Amino acid sequence: MAVTDHSVTSRTVAQHIEPVTHHSVSARTIRRRLQQSGLSARRLLLGLPLTQNHRRLRRQWSDERRMWAAEWNEVLFTDESRICLQHHDGRIRVWRHRAERMLNSCVMHRHTGHAPGIMVWGGIGYHSRNPLVRIAGILNSQRYISEVLEPVVLPYHQGLATTIFQQDNAQPYVARIVQRFFINYQIKLLA
């Protein structure tokens, strides 16, 4: 049962065995037998569905930076994260063999979108890290400049000889006003 349905719990397997065998089997015994057969309860892998074009572009980007060594020390990696209490926290377990990590039945595809919660922005570089910035409400390009870039990124950038700023392609980050900000303050972007 756990082989065909990776998300079945050991308790459910035990409940299905009892009517068939007329013997009570504990969930612990089921877990032990599954582990003896090579199955382990592991976290469900979370993945974003990627198109062939996404894969091609990611490979091309990686190939262009394959020889970087010291350059990575200059990059300030940044990202934002939304904390939402309505959704699962990634602790869903599935029964699988080691080599089955990428099977569709062992991956929970998720899409990003608006949900109630709070958002935080942060950055980390080779030599330091930025403080987390709490973003209340929806972040637009003007708020990105006034709440993140001016008070946090600009002092970081000015404190180092060279910095390469990394951000994703979220709507507020690619707006013309934000791009002009980077040009005006001569902040190099990791493209």
XYZ file of N, CA, C and O in Angstrom:
764
model
N 0.820 -1.187 0.000
C 0.000 0.000 0.000
C 0.872 1.263 0.000
O 0.607 2.202 -0.729
N 1.928 1.271 0.819
C 2.835 2.425 0.875
C 3.666 2.529 -0.391
O 4.163 3.600 -0.721
N 3.814 1.420 -1.116
C 4.577 1.437 -2.362
C 3.781 2.135 -3.458
O 4.328 2.876 -4.264
N 2.469 1.927 -3.484
C 1.639 2.541 -4.528
C 1.169 3.933 -4.141
O 0.996 4.780 -4.999
N 0.949 4.183 -2.852
C 0.525 5.506 -2.385
C 1.562 5.996 -1.384
O 1.532 5.638 -0.212
N 2.487 6.819 -1.839
C 3.611 7.255 -1.010
C 3.194 8.093 0.194
O 3.935 8.208 1.152
N 2.014 8.680 0.151
C 1.620 9.569 1.241
C 0.770 8.882 2.309
O 0.341 9.524 3.260
N 0.548 7.591 2.179
C -0.264 6.877 3.160
C 0.486 6.813 4.492
O 1.703 6.675 4.523
N -0.244 6.936 5.575
C 0.394 6.882 6.889
C 0.466 5.436 7.371
O -0.294 4.576 6.927
N 1.369 5.186 8.293
C 1.502 3.835 8.838
C 0.238 3.442 9.601
O -0.152 2.274 9.611
N -0.423 4.399 10.204
C -1.679 4.124 10.915
C -2.769 3.666 9.947
O -3.524 2.732 10.230
N -2.834 4.302 8.768
C -3.822 3.918 7.755
C -3.541 2.509 7.251
O -4.463 1.713 7.064
N -2.271 2.178 7.037
C -1.905 0.829 6.590
C -2.335 -0.190 7.645
O -2.913 -1.230 7.325
N -2.076 0.109 8.903
C -2.466 -0.799 9.990
C -3.976 -0.996 10.018
O -4.470 -2.118 10.229
N -4.736 0.060 9.794
C -6.198 -0.043 9.798
C -6.711 -0.870 8.624
O -7.726 -1.553 8.740
N -6.009 -0.843 7.495
C -6.433 -1.633 6.336
C -6.027 -3.102 6.463
O -6.654 -3.972 5.869
N -4.992 -3.388 7.219
C -4.521 -4.769 7.379
C -5.438 -5.555 8.305
O -5.724 -6.728 8.068
N -5.932 -4.917 9.351
C -6.729 -5.620 10.366
C -7.961 -6.327 9.794
O -8.162 -7.517 10.083
N -8.809 -5.688 8.954
C -9.971 -6.409 8.428
C -9.601 -7.577 7.511
O -10.316 -8.564 7.432
N -8.454 -7.484 6.856
C -8.042 -8.536 5.922
C -7.452 -9.727 6.661
O -7.780 -10.884 6.376
N -6.577 -9.457 7.630
C -5.874 -10.542 8.331
C -6.548 -10.957 9.630
O -6.192 -11.985 10.195
N -7.486 -10.176 10.110
C -8.164 -10.396 11.388
C -7.185 -10.367 12.559
O -7.388 -11.005 13.583
N -6.075 -9.650 12.392
C -5.097 -9.461 13.448
C -4.802 -7.975 13.572
O -4.719 -7.257 12.582
N -4.608 -7.543 14.797
C -4.276 -6.145 15.039
C -2.767 -5.946 14.880
O -1.967 -6.693 15.446
N -2.394 -4.949 14.092
C -0.983 -4.629 13.867
C -0.797 -3.161 14.210
O -1.581 -2.313 13.783
N 0.231 -2.853 14.965
C 0.454 -1.466 15.367
C 1.089 -0.661 14.232
O 1.751 -1.212 13.358
N 0.883 0.632 14.282
C 1.500 1.529 13.298
C 3.019 1.464 13.407
O 3.729 1.570 12.406
N 3.519 1.263 14.606
C 4.966 1.154 14.812
C 5.532 -0.072 14.088
O 6.602 -0.011 13.486
N 4.803 -1.194 14.144
C 5.240 -2.401 13.432
C 5.245 -2.140 11.931
O 6.176 -2.556 11.229
N 4.233 -1.443 11.435
C 4.173 -1.116 10.006
C 5.379 -0.265 9.616
O 6.042 -0.530 8.613
N 5.697 0.759 10.416
C 6.855 1.621 10.133
C 8.145 0.803 10.110
O 8.989 0.974 9.231
N 8.285 -0.094 11.084
C 9.490 -0.917 11.161
C 9.607 -1.817 9.926
O 10.677 -1.937 9.340
N 8.496 -2.442 9.508
C 8.522 -3.320 8.322
C 8.815 -2.531 7.048
O 9.548 -2.995 6.177
N 8.248 -1.330 6.937
C 8.517 -0.493 5.764
C 9.990 -0.089 5.723
O 10.614 -0.110 4.661
N 10.547 0.223 6.875
C 11.960 0.593 6.928
C 12.860 -0.599 6.599
O 13.892 -0.444 5.946
N 12.444 -1.791 7.026
C 13.226 -2.987 6.708
C 13.221 -3.261 5.203
O 14.170 -3.830 4.668
N 12.143 -2.857 4.526
C 12.076 -3.072 3.069
C 12.719 -1.924 2.291
O 12.647 -1.885 1.064
N 13.313 -0.973 2.996
C 14.043 0.098 2.324
C 13.281 1.400 2.185
O 13.783 2.353 1.602
N 12.043 1.464 2.692
C 11.266 2.699 2.630
C 11.479 3.499 3.903
O 11.499 2.938 4.994
N 11.629 4.792 3.760
C 11.802 5.673 4.910
C 10.814 6.814 4.801
O 10.506 7.273 3.700
N 10.325 7.273 5.935
C 9.441 8.440 5.944
C 10.313 9.678 5.804
O 11.170 9.940 6.637
N 10.125 10.400 4.738
C 10.941 11.579 4.470
C 10.036 12.741 4.107
O 8.910 12.552 3.678
N 10.596 13.946 4.269
C 9.832 15.134 3.913
C 9.510 15.140 2.432
O 10.321 14.731 1.604
N 8.344 15.637 2.114
C 7.926 15.783 0.737
C 8.744 16.897 0.099
O 8.927 17.958 0.694
N 9.297 16.655 -1.056
C 10.086 17.651 -1.760
C 9.154 18.705 -2.344
O 8.152 18.374 -2.970
N 9.450 19.978 -2.096
C 8.659 21.059 -2.661
C 9.358 21.556 -3.913
O 10.556 21.811 -3.894
N 8.638 21.688 -4.990
C 9.260 22.127 -6.224
C 8.344 23.006 -7.042
O 7.131 22.858 -7.009
N 8.945 23.940 -7.738
C 8.202 24.774 -8.669
C 8.214 24.105 -10.036
O 9.277 23.657 -10.486
N 7.071 24.033 -10.693
C 7.069 23.418 -12.019
C 7.842 24.287 -13.014
O 7.556 25.462 -13.157
N 8.856 23.728 -13.680
C 9.685 24.457 -14.633
C 9.407 23.976 -16.047
O 9.304 22.774 -16.295
N 9.325 24.920 -16.981
C 9.169 24.572 -18.383
C 10.535 24.228 -18.967
O 11.574 24.479 -18.356
N 10.549 23.679 -20.156
C 11.806 23.373 -20.826
C 12.617 24.653 -21.049
O 13.844 24.644 -20.936
N 11.926 25.760 -21.360
C 12.621 27.028 -21.572
C 13.279 27.506 -20.282
O 14.412 27.993 -20.302
N 12.579 27.360 -19.138
C 13.171 27.717 -17.847
C 14.447 26.921 -17.611
O 15.479 27.456 -17.199
N 14.386 25.637 -17.859
C 15.555 24.777 -17.647
C 16.721 25.196 -18.545
O 17.869 25.252 -18.110
N 16.414 25.486 -19.812
C 17.447 25.896 -20.760
C 18.108 27.192 -20.312
O 19.336 27.314 -20.299
N 17.292 28.176 -19.915
C 17.834 29.463 -19.491
C 18.656 29.338 -18.208
O 19.693 29.988 -18.051
N 18.239 28.509 -17.276
C 19.002 28.303 -16.040
C 20.348 27.642 -16.338
O 21.363 27.987 -15.755
N 20.345 26.698 -17.235
C 21.597 26.025 -17.615
C 22.547 27.015 -18.278
O 23.744 27.054 -17.988
N 22.008 27.839 -19.182
C 22.826 28.833 -19.877
C 23.434 29.814 -18.884
O 24.613 30.135 -18.955
N 22.641 30.288 -17.941
C 23.115 31.225 -16.917
C 24.255 30.588 -16.114
O 25.277 31.209 -15.858
N 24.087 29.343 -15.735
C 25.117 28.637 -14.951
C 26.398 28.457 -15.750
O 27.500 28.631 -15.218
N 26.252 28.110 -17.012
C 27.428 27.907 -17.851
C 28.244 29.191 -17.997
O 29.472 29.148 -18.021
N 27.562 30.340 -18.084
C 28.257 31.622 -18.230
C 29.076 31.975 -16.987
O 30.026 32.747 -17.068
N 28.716 31.456 -15.828
C 29.406 31.786 -14.574
C 30.190 30.600 -14.006
O 30.563 30.603 -12.851
N 30.430 29.629 -14.825
C 31.102 28.415 -14.377
C 32.506 28.680 -13.826
O 32.937 28.048 -12.884
N 33.202 29.641 -14.381
C 34.586 29.897 -13.984
C 34.700 30.942 -12.873
O 35.807 31.302 -12.488
N 33.612 31.439 -12.362
C 33.669 32.420 -11.283
C 34.258 31.777 -10.033
O 33.949 30.651 -9.690
N 35.084 32.505 -9.335
C 35.600 32.061 -8.037
C 35.477 33.220 -7.064
O 34.567 33.261 -6.242
N 36.372 34.190 -7.179
C 36.353 35.344 -6.278
C 35.126 36.218 -6.504
O 34.682 36.914 -5.588
N 34.554 36.178 -7.702
C 33.386 37.009 -8.008
C 32.206 36.707 -7.089
O 31.428 37.585 -6.745
N 32.068 35.442 -6.681
C 30.943 35.078 -5.816
C 31.056 35.739 -4.442
O 30.064 35.949 -3.771
N 32.278 36.095 -4.024
C 32.457 36.775 -2.741
C 31.880 38.184 -2.747
O 31.649 38.765 -1.695
N 31.669 38.743 -3.923
C 31.153 40.100 -4.052
C 29.632 40.155 -4.165
O 29.052 41.235 -4.168
N 28.985 39.024 -4.279
C 27.536 38.999 -4.521
C 26.775 39.123 -3.213
O 27.077 38.447 -2.232
N 25.787 40.013 -3.212
C 24.826 40.107 -2.116
C 23.559 39.400 -2.587
O 22.862 39.874 -3.480
N 23.305 38.215 -2.042
C 22.127 37.438 -2.404
C 20.950 37.930 -1.575
O 21.040 37.985 -0.345
N 19.859 38.266 -2.230
C 18.693 38.774 -1.518
C 17.450 38.004 -1.938
O 17.377 37.460 -3.039
N 16.506 37.985 -1.054
C 15.211 37.389 -1.376
C 14.218 37.791 -0.308
O 14.590 38.230 0.783
N 12.974 37.622 -0.641
C 11.914 37.877 0.313
C 11.208 36.557 0.582
O 11.262 35.641 -0.235
N 10.568 36.480 1.724
C 9.840 35.272 2.071
C 8.543 35.653 2.754
O 8.532 36.495 3.649
N 7.482 35.055 2.287
C 6.176 35.289 2.893
C 5.913 34.176 3.895
O 6.070 33.004 3.584
N 5.538 34.561 5.088
C 5.209 33.596 6.132
C 3.694 33.555 6.233
O 3.054 34.554 6.529
N 3.130 32.400 5.952
C 1.685 32.243 5.891
C 1.278 31.074 6.775
O 1.830 29.986 6.675
N 0.312 31.290 7.635
C -0.124 30.245 8.562
C -1.214 29.352 7.980
O -1.567 28.350 8.587
N -1.747 29.696 6.817
C -2.844 28.917 6.249
C -2.392 27.654 5.545
O -3.152 26.741 5.360
N -1.141 27.594 5.115
C -0.674 26.472 4.313
C 0.209 25.547 5.147
O 0.618 25.883 6.239
N 0.513 24.388 4.587
C 1.375 23.436 5.270
C 2.766 24.015 5.416
O 3.154 24.941 4.712
N 3.528 23.450 6.304
C 4.870 23.966 6.578
C 5.964 23.077 5.993
O 7.116 23.178 6.369
N 5.623 22.174 5.088
C 6.636 21.355 4.436
C 7.012 20.107 5.206
O 7.929 19.408 4.825
N 6.313 19.818 6.304
C 6.672 18.638 7.093
C 5.846 17.425 6.722
O 5.797 16.470 7.464
N 5.189 17.434 5.588
C 4.441 16.276 5.130
C 5.443 15.182 4.768
O 6.437 15.440 4.101
N 5.205 13.974 5.218
C 6.127 12.867 4.983
C 5.557 11.925 3.928
O 4.354 11.769 3.820
N 6.442 11.311 3.168
C 6.059 10.300 2.194
C 6.982 9.104 2.356
O 8.138 9.248 2.759
N 6.476 7.924 2.049
C 7.284 6.717 2.092
C 7.929 6.544 0.734
O 7.262 6.493 -0.284
N 9.264 6.445 0.712
C 9.956 6.316 -0.559
C 11.326 5.701 -0.351
O 11.870 5.712 0.739
N 11.862 5.166 -1.428
C 13.243 4.705 -1.454
C 14.135 5.912 -1.730
O 13.682 6.942 -2.222
N 15.425 5.786 -1.456
C 16.361 6.901 -1.669
C 16.305 7.452 -3.086
O 16.340 8.648 -3.296
N 16.233 6.600 -4.071
C 16.289 7.034 -5.472
C 14.965 7.601 -5.980
O 14.886 8.043 -7.112
N 13.931 7.602 -5.157
C 12.609 8.044 -5.605
C 12.290 9.487 -5.247
O 11.156 9.913 -5.335
N 13.287 10.254 -4.866
C 13.063 11.630 -4.395
C 12.321 12.486 -5.410
O 11.488 13.292 -5.056
N 12.624 12.328 -6.685
C 12.054 13.190 -7.709
C 10.811 12.612 -8.380
O 10.293 13.200 -9.322
N 10.295 11.487 -7.900
C 9.061 10.946 -8.469
C 7.920 11.935 -8.239
O 7.837 12.577 -7.190
N 7.024 12.048 -9.207
C 5.897 12.977 -9.068
C 5.096 12.722 -7.808
O 4.607 13.655 -7.175
N 4.957 11.465 -7.412
C 4.180 11.147 -6.211
C 4.908 11.562 -4.931
O 4.322 11.566 -3.861
N 6.178 11.943 -5.034
C 6.962 12.365 -3.875
C 7.268 13.864 -3.889
O 8.031 14.351 -3.066
N 6.698 14.584 -4.846
C 6.922 16.020 -4.965
C 5.594 16.740 -4.829
O 4.603 16.357 -5.449
N 5.549 17.764 -3.991
C 4.349 18.580 -3.883
C 4.604 19.854 -4.662
O 5.409 20.689 -4.271
N 3.951 19.992 -5.819
C 4.122 21.190 -6.620
C 3.357 22.323 -5.964
O 2.241 22.152 -5.493
N 3.988 23.472 -5.925
C 3.340 24.622 -5.312
C 3.532 25.827 -6.213
O 4.467 25.908 -6.978
N 2.640 26.735 -6.124
C 2.735 27.980 -6.863
C 2.731 29.109 -5.856
O 2.089 29.044 -4.819
N 3.476 30.143 -6.172
C 3.501 31.289 -5.283
C 2.342 32.197 -5.631
O 1.883 32.254 -6.756
N 1.839 32.887 -4.670
C 0.728 33.800 -4.894
C 0.422 34.568 -3.635
O 1.062 34.388 -2.597
N -0.540 35.442 -3.733
C -0.904 36.271 -2.596
C -1.676 35.447 -1.560
O -2.558 34.690 -1.899
N -1.310 35.594 -0.322
C -1.993 34.942 0.790
C -1.778 35.807 2.019
O -0.771 36.517 2.115
N -2.687 35.772 2.970
C -2.491 36.570 4.179
C -1.269 36.093 4.955
O -0.994 34.907 5.014
N -0.555 37.013 5.514
C 0.642 36.689 6.281
C 1.556 37.893 6.300
O 1.157 39.005 5.982
N 2.805 37.666 6.673
C 3.771 38.759 6.646
C 4.895 38.387 5.685
O 5.148 37.213 5.419
N 5.550 39.416 5.175
C 6.670 39.199 4.275
C 7.907 39.833 4.889
O 7.832 40.905 5.485
N 9.028 39.129 4.767
C 10.307 39.677 5.207
C 11.275 39.628 4.032
O 11.175 38.764 3.171
N 12.189 40.590 3.997
C 13.221 40.671 2.972
C 14.566 40.625 3.675
O 14.734 41.216 4.744
N 15.518 39.938 3.087
C 16.841 39.884 3.676
C 17.903 39.634 2.629
O 17.602 39.266 1.492
N 19.145 39.868 3.015
C 20.256 39.651 2.102
C 21.449 39.101 2.853
O 21.646 39.377 4.037
N 22.240 38.303 2.141
C 23.439 37.732 2.742
C 24.558 37.741 1.707
O 24.344 37.443 0.533
N 25.723 38.142 2.149
C 26.904 38.155 1.299
C 27.989 37.299 1.930
O 27.818 36.754 3.019
N 29.117 37.199 1.267
C 30.210 36.386 1.767
C 30.749 36.934 3.088
O 31.104 36.182 3.980
N 30.780 38.257 3.218
C 31.383 38.885 4.385
C 30.379 39.333 5.441
O 30.773 39.659 6.552
N 29.103 39.417 5.096
C 28.134 39.937 6.067
C 26.719 39.576 5.653
O 26.504 38.918 4.643
N 25.792 40.063 6.429
C 24.378 39.863 6.113
C 23.630 41.146 6.435
O 24.058 41.950 7.250
N 22.490 41.304 5.769
C 21.631 42.448 6.035
C 20.599 42.071 7.077
O 20.243 40.896 7.205
N 20.083 43.049 7.805
C 18.991 42.727 8.736
C 17.720 42.396 7.954
O 17.542 42.839 6.816
N 16.868 41.591 8.575
C 15.573 41.307 7.955
C 14.724 42.566 7.987
O 14.685 43.278 8.985
N 14.030 42.812 6.898
C 13.132 43.958 6.799
C 11.716 43.417 6.700
O 11.421 42.610 5.814
N 10.853 43.815 7.611
C 9.452 43.388 7.553
C 8.722 44.270 6.563
O 8.783 45.494 6.641
N 8.044 43.636 5.620
C 7.290 44.339 4.592
C 5.809 44.179 4.922
O 5.260 43.090 4.828
N 5.168 45.274 5.342
C 3.738 45.235 5.660
C 2.942 45.486 4.380
O 3.249 46.392 3.616
N 1.953 44.676 4.146
C 1.114 44.866 2.960
C 1.803 44.395 1.702
O 2.703 43.560 1.724
N 1.377 44.948 0.595
C 1.908 44.555 -0.711
C 3.073 45.463 -1.078
O 2.990 46.680 -0.970
N 4.149 44.867 -1.504
C 5.360 45.610 -1.855
C 5.263 46.084 -3.300
O 5.077 45.281 -4.209
N 5.383 47.396 -3.495
C 5.471 47.936 -4.853
C 6.870 48.509 -5.052
O 7.681 48.531 -4.126
N 7.156 48.997 -6.251
C 8.507 49.456 -6.561
C 8.925 50.650 -5.711
O 10.068 50.729 -5.263
N 8.010 51.590 -5.455
C 8.354 52.766 -4.654
C 8.668 52.368 -3.207
O 9.633 52.835 -2.613
N 7.872 51.469 -2.641
C 8.129 50.993 -1.280
C 9.408 50.167 -1.228
O 10.126 50.185 -0.234
N 9.702 49.427 -2.284
C 10.940 48.650 -2.349
C 12.143 49.586 -2.238
O 13.091 49.312 -1.501
N 12.075 50.703 -2.944
C 13.167 51.683 -2.883
C 13.240 52.316 -1.498
O 14.304 52.377 -0.881
N 12.098 52.799 -0.984
C 12.119 53.571 0.265
C 12.302 52.714 1.517
O 12.845 53.192 2.515
N 11.864 51.451 1.498
C 11.931 50.618 2.698
C 13.072 49.598 2.675
O 13.448 49.083 3.725
N 13.602 49.297 1.490
C 14.643 48.271 1.394
C 15.936 48.832 0.798
O 16.991 48.781 1.424
N 15.852 49.363 -0.407
C 17.075 49.770 -1.109
C 17.783 50.944 -0.441
O 18.993 50.881 -0.200
N 17.053 52.018 -0.150
C 17.707 53.191 0.447
C 18.232 52.938 1.860
O 19.385 53.230 2.149
N 17.404 52.389 2.773
C 17.912 52.238 4.144
C 18.829 51.036 4.373
O 19.619 51.027 5.308
N 18.759 49.997 3.529
C 19.514 48.771 3.803
C 20.590 48.503 2.748
O 21.762 48.327 3.075
N 20.193 48.457 1.481
C 21.121 48.063 0.421
C 22.153 49.150 0.147
O 23.338 48.853 -0.018
N 21.734 50.394 0.096
C 22.659 51.478 -0.214
C 23.810 51.578 0.793
O 24.980 51.622 0.385
N 23.541 51.583 2.107
C 24.670 51.608 3.059
C 25.580 50.379 2.930
O 26.790 50.487 3.059
N 24.999 49.216 2.664
C 25.794 47.999 2.472
C 26.715 48.170 1.266
O 27.909 47.888 1.328
N 26.138 48.653 0.164
C 26.887 48.835 -1.077
C 28.009 49.857 -0.895
O 29.125 49.653 -1.363
N 27.717 50.929 -0.210
C 28.718 51.983 -0.027
C 29.824 51.565 0.938
O 30.910 52.121 0.903
N 29.573 50.562 1.763
C 30.574 50.093 2.712
C 31.573 49.117 2.129
O 32.546 48.757 2.785
N 31.350 48.673 0.891
C 32.253 47.711 0.259
C 32.835 48.287 -1.021
O 32.220 49.134 -1.677
N 34.007 47.807 -1.391
C 34.645 48.294 -2.619
C 33.848 47.880 -3.854
O 33.585 48.694 -4.730
N 33.481 46.616 -3.927
C 32.688 46.121 -5.067
C 31.566 45.245 -4.547
O 31.756 44.467 -3.611
N 30.418 45.407 -5.146
C 29.254 44.605 -4.782
C 28.486 44.256 -6.046
O 28.311 45.093 -6.915
N 28.037 43.026 -6.117
C 27.123 42.603 -7.171
C 25.818 42.250 -6.467
O 25.793 41.381 -5.596
N 24.766 42.947 -6.817
C 23.482 42.792 -6.144
C 22.642 41.761 -6.884
O 22.446 41.851 -8.093
N 22.148 40.768 -6.164
C 21.309 39.730 -6.752
C 19.897 39.876 -6.223
O 19.672 40.022 -5.026
N 18.935 39.845 -7.129
C 17.518 39.831 -6.764
C 16.779 39.021 -7.822
O 17.296 38.800 -8.913
N 15.570 38.583 -7.493
C 14.814 37.842 -8.492
C 14.061 38.817 -9.399
O 14.258 40.029 -9.328
N 13.214 38.302 -10.247
C 12.496 39.139 -11.210
C 11.077 39.461 -10.761
O 10.178 39.557 -11.589
N 10.879 39.637 -9.475
C 9.564 40.026 -8.986
C 9.192 41.385 -9.572
O 10.054 42.222 -9.840
N 7.917 41.605 -9.766
C 7.415 42.821 -10.421
C 8.001 44.114 -9.846
O 8.467 44.954 -10.605
N 8.006 44.313 -8.530
C 8.547 45.581 -8.021
C 10.039 45.762 -8.282
O 10.531 46.882 -8.350
N 10.774 44.677 -8.451
C 12.223 44.746 -8.589
C 12.675 45.112 -9.998
O 13.785 45.585 -10.188
N 11.841 44.855 -10.986
C 12.232 45.092 -12.376
C 11.601 46.354 -12.950
O 11.770 46.637 -14.135
N 10.903 47.119 -12.132
C 10.284 48.361 -12.606
C 11.365 49.361 -13.019
O 12.491 49.329 -12.521
N 11.014 50.249 -13.935
C 11.985 51.244 -14.438
C 12.549 52.108 -13.321
O 13.731 52.434 -13.323
N 11.706 52.497 -12.381
C 12.161 53.361 -11.286
C 13.239 52.665 -10.452
O 14.200 53.287 -10.006
N 13.104 51.371 -10.273
C 14.101 50.591 -9.519
C 15.377 50.451 -10.346
O 16.489 50.598 -9.822
N 15.232 50.193 -11.635
C 16.406 50.071 -12.500
C 17.190 51.391 -12.549
O 18.417 51.386 -12.536
N 16.466 52.517 -12.580
C 17.128 53.829 -12.545
C 17.872 54.031 -11.228
O 18.950 54.608 -11.192
N 17.285 53.546 -10.128
C 17.944 53.636 -8.820
C 19.304 52.940 -8.870
O 20.310 53.483 -8.421
N 19.337 51.733 -9.429
C 20.591 50.988 -9.522
C 21.606 51.713 -10.411
O 22.791 51.755 -10.099
N 21.148 52.293 -11.504
C 22.045 53.030 -12.403
C 22.582 54.278 -11.708
O 23.785 54.553 -11.746
N 21.700 55.033 -11.050
C 22.109 56.278 -10.374
C 23.153 56.031 -9.287
O 24.050 56.835 -9.095
N 23.015 54.929 -8.565
C 23.953 54.643 -7.481
C 25.040 53.655 -7.896
O 25.787 53.182 -7.061
N 25.113 53.372 -9.194
C 26.137 52.500 -9.778
C 26.220 51.152 -9.060
O 27.300 50.678 -8.705
N 25.067 50.553 -8.854
C 24.993 49.224 -8.236
C 24.907 48.204 -9.358
O 23.979 48.228 -10.172
N 25.887 47.329 -9.403
C 25.946 46.291 -10.447
C 24.999 45.159 -10.066
O 24.990 44.688 -8.929
N 24.198 44.711 -11.059
C 23.237 43.629 -10.828
C 23.769 42.315 -11.363
O 24.435 42.280 -12.397
N 23.460 41.245 -10.667
C 23.776 39.903 -11.157
C 22.658 39.510 -12.106
O 21.548 39.210 -11.692
N 22.967 39.574 -13.399
C 21.932 39.317 -14.407
C 21.979 37.879 -14.867
O 22.939 37.217 -14.815
